[in-house]
XYZ file of C-alpha atoms in Angstrom:
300
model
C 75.434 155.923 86.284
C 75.186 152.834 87.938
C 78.847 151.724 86.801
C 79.832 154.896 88.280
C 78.641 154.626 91.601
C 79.900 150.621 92.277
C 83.291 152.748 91.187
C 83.281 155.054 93.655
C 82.312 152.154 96.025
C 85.170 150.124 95.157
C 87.394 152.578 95.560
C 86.323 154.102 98.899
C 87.117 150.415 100.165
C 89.974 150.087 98.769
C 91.017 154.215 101.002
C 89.599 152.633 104.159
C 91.821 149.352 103.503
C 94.713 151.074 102.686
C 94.596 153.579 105.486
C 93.608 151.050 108.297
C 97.368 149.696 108.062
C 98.553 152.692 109.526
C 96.352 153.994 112.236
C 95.342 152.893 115.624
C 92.234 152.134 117.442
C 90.075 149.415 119.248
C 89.277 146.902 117.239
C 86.115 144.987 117.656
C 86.719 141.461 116.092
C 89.412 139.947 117.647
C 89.447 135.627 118.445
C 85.765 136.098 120.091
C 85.021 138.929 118.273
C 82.473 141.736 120.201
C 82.772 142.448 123.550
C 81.516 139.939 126.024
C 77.466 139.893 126.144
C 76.306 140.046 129.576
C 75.900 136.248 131.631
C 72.929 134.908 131.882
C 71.436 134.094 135.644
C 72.501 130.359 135.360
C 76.253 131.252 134.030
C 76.709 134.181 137.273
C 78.477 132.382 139.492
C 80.613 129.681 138.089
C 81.162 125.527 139.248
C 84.488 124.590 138.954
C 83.226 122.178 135.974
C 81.900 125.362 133.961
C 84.897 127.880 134.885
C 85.710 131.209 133.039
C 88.328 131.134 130.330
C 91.241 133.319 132.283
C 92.400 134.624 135.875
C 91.618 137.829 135.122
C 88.706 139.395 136.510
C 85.941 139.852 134.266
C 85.485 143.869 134.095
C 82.877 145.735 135.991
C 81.830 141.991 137.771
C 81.789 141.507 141.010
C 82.798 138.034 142.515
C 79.842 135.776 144.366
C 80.020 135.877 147.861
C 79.725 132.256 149.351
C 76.595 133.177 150.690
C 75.455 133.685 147.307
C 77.123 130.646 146.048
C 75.075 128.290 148.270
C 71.700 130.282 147.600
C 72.246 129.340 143.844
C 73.066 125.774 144.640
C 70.025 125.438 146.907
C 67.314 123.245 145.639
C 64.468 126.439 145.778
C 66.492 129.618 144.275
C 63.420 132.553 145.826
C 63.866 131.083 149.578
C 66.549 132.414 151.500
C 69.765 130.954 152.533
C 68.631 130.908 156.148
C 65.270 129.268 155.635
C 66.510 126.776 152.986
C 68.755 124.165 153.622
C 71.905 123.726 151.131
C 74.054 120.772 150.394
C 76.332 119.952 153.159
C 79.959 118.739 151.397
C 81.508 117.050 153.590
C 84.701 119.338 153.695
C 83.833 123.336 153.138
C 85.913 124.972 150.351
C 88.116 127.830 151.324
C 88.264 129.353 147.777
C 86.784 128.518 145.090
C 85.516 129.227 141.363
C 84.756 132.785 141.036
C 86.203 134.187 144.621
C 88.029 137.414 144.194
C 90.683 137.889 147.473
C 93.667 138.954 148.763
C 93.977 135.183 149.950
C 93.717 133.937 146.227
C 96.435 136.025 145.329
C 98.388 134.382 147.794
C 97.290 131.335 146.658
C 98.502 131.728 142.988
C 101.683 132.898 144.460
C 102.370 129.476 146.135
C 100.901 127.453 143.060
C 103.430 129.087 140.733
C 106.385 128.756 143.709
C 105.039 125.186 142.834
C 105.380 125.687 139.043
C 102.094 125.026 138.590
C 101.029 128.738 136.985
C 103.031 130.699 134.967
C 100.883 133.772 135.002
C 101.147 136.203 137.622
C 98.800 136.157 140.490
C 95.694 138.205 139.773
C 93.532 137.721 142.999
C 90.664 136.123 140.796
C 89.798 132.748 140.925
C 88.975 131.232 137.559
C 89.693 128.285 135.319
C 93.420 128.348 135.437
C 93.524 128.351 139.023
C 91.235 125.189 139.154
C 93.108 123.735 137.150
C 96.725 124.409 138.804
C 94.365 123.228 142.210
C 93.636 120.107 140.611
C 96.960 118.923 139.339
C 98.049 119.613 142.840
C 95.783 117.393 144.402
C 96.233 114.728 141.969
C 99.756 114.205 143.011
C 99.295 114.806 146.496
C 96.317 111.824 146.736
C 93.611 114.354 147.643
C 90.480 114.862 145.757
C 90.788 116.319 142.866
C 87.554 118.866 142.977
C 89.345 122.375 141.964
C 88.309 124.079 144.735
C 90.695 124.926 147.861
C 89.394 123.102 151.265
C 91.015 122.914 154.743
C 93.152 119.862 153.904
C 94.279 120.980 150.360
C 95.272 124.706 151.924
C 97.612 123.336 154.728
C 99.560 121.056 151.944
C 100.558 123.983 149.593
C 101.242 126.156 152.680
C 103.594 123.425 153.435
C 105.231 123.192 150.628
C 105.539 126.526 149.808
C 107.159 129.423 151.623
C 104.947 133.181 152.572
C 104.854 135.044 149.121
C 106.842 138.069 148.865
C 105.754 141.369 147.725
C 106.999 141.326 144.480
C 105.613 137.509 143.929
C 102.094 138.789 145.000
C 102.126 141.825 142.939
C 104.403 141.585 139.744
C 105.645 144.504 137.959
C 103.818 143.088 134.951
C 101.475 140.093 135.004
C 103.328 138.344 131.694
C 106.670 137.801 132.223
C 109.558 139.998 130.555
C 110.947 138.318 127.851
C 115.043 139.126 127.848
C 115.729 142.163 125.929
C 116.785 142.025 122.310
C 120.477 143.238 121.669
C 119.411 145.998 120.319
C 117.553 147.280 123.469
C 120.835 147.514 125.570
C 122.235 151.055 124.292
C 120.516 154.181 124.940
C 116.997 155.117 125.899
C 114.509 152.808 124.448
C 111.035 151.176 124.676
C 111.952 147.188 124.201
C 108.924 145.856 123.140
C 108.238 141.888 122.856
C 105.597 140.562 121.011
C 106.347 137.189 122.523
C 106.012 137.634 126.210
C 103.608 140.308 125.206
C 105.570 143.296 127.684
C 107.050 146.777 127.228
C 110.560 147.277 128.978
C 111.605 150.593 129.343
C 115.389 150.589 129.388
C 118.245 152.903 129.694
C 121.695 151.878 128.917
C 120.310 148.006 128.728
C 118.873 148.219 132.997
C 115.258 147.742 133.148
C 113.858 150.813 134.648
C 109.894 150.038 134.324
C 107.573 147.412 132.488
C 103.951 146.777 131.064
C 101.799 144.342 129.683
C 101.112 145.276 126.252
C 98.304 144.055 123.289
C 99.534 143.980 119.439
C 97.324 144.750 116.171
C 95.684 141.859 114.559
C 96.566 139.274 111.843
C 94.924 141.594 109.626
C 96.360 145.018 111.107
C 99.347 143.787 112.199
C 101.832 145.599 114.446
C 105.685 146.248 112.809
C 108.427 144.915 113.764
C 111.661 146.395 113.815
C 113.850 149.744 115.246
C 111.902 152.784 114.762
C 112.220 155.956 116.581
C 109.765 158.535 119.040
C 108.604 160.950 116.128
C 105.797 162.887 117.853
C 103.858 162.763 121.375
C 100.544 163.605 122.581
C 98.984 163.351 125.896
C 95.354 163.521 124.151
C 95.218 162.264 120.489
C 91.891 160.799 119.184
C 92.260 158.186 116.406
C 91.202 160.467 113.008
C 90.287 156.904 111.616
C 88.677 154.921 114.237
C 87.945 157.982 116.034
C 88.971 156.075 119.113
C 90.986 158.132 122.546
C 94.390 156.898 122.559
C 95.802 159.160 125.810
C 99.463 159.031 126.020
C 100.171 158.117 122.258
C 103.970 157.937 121.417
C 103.998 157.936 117.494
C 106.895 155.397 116.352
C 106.061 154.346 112.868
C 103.349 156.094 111.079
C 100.065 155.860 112.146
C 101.074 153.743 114.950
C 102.044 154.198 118.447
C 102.246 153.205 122.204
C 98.919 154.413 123.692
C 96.721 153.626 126.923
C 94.006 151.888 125.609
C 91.236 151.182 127.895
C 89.420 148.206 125.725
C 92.382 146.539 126.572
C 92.196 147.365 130.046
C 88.240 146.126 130.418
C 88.429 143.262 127.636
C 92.397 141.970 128.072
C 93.839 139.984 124.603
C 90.320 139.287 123.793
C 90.340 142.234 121.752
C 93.238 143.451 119.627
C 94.289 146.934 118.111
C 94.717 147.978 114.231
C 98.421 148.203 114.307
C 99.053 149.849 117.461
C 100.995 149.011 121.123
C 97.932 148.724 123.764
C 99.249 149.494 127.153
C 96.572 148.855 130.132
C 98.389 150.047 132.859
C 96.833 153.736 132.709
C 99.525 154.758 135.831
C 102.530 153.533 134.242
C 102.334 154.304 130.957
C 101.323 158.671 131.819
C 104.577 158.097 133.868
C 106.568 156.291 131.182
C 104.881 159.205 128.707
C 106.526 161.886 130.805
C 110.336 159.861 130.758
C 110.416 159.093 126.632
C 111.403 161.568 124.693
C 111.217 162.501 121.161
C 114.196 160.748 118.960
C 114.025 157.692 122.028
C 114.360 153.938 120.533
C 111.685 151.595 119.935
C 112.121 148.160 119.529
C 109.913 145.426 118.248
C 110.598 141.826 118.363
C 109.470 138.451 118.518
């Protein structure tokens, strides 16, 4: 009885393996593994020395005001910022670690007019925007803190021209990778696993684009030129029993769906198999243009 029971074990692993490789859903253990535990007091607002690992702004967080900034670095953290004294630097940071503006975004605009960041600008602060700061001060013989004061704003603004639209606000904030040959005939979803992006393209012109997230090294997604079989605007994973709105079924169980881990966690997560979109807007409108039969394409 007992043999019969590790039996039925082994082999109800062995379903759930097997099955995993062809449906979709969030998955959990991905590089960090479990979604982000929440920061303790002394890690809420970040120094430029102890900076967050991305650009991206850390879901359902606000940023630190400077008031609250200073209260932290004052030497008694219950009295207030008006009856406490703070350290007085000796040149006041514009932006900084942590700030979350429309004037950051137009500072990451002029740092990658600088070739200094190749990501697009995301309006949040964080560690690869100190560090773009501080290779710019380094060659310009200011100090090389991270942080954005007086001195260190009017240099890039004069080295740099006003940000246009399209630099402030990207269509996608990877950048498209150039279509693969076979994306430039007919209707198809060109999908790069290199630069990470979704092109939608019709007779090889770009008419939209997406960031997209890719299965893991264990549920990885397929590469190759499959077709639209089926479409749903609701579909819940019958595996993971995850939502995956918008879900355009291309090769078996997997499909390019709106997945909103990917949306709060970014590539710190990954999918089993399946072509995360997190652009909820673009991808109900791209949902509406594909059609059944349409051409998918997946590349490296």
């Amino acid at each position: 009885m007992h043999r019969q029971r590790v039996i039925v074990r082994t082999l109800g692993l062995a379903t759930a393996v097997a099955l995993a490789a062809t449906a979709c859903g969030t998955q959990k253990t991905e590089n960090a593994g479990s979604a982000p535990t929440a920061p303790s007091a002394s890690a809420a607002v970040p120094s430029p020395e102890s900076s967050p690992s991305s650009d991206n702004k850390p879901a359902g967080e606000s940023s630190p005001s400077p008031s609250a900034s200073a209260a932290s670095a004052s030497p008694s953290a219950s009295a207030s910022a008006s009856s406490s004294p703070s350290a007085s630097p000796s040149v006041k940071a514009v932006m900084a670690n942590g700030d979350d503006s429309e004037q950051v975004r137009e500072l990451q605009a002029r740092l990658k007019q600088l070739k200094l960041m190749s990501v697009a600008p995301t309006g949040f602060y964080g560690s690869k925007t100190t560090a773009a700061v501080k290779s710019f001060q380094s060659r310009n013989g200011l100090t090389a803190s991270g942080s954005v004061d007086a001195e260190t704003w009017k240099k890039i603004q004069g080295l740099t021209k006003k940000p246009t639209a399209d630099e402030l606000r990207p269509p996608t904030v990877n950048e498209v990778d150039a279509p693969d040959p076979r994306c430039m005939t007919g209707r198809v979803m060109c999908i790069s696993k290199e630069s990470r992006t979704l092109a939608w393209m019709i007779d090889g012109k770009v008419v939209s684009t997406m960031d997209v997230r890719f299965g893991s090294e264990n549920t990885p997604t397929r590469e190759g030129v499959f077709n639209v079989g089926w479409k749903a605007k609701e579909w819940t994973s019958t595996i993971y029993h995850t939502p995956m709105p918008y879900a355009m079924f291309f090769s078996g169980g997997q499909a390019v769906h709106y997945s909103a881990d990917f949306a709060a966690r970014g590539y710190s997560g990954a999918s089993h198999g399946c072509v995360n979109v997190r652009d909820k807007a673009k991808l109900s409108k791209l949902f509406d243009d594909v059609k059944v039969g349409d051409k998918v394409v997946v590349y490296w």
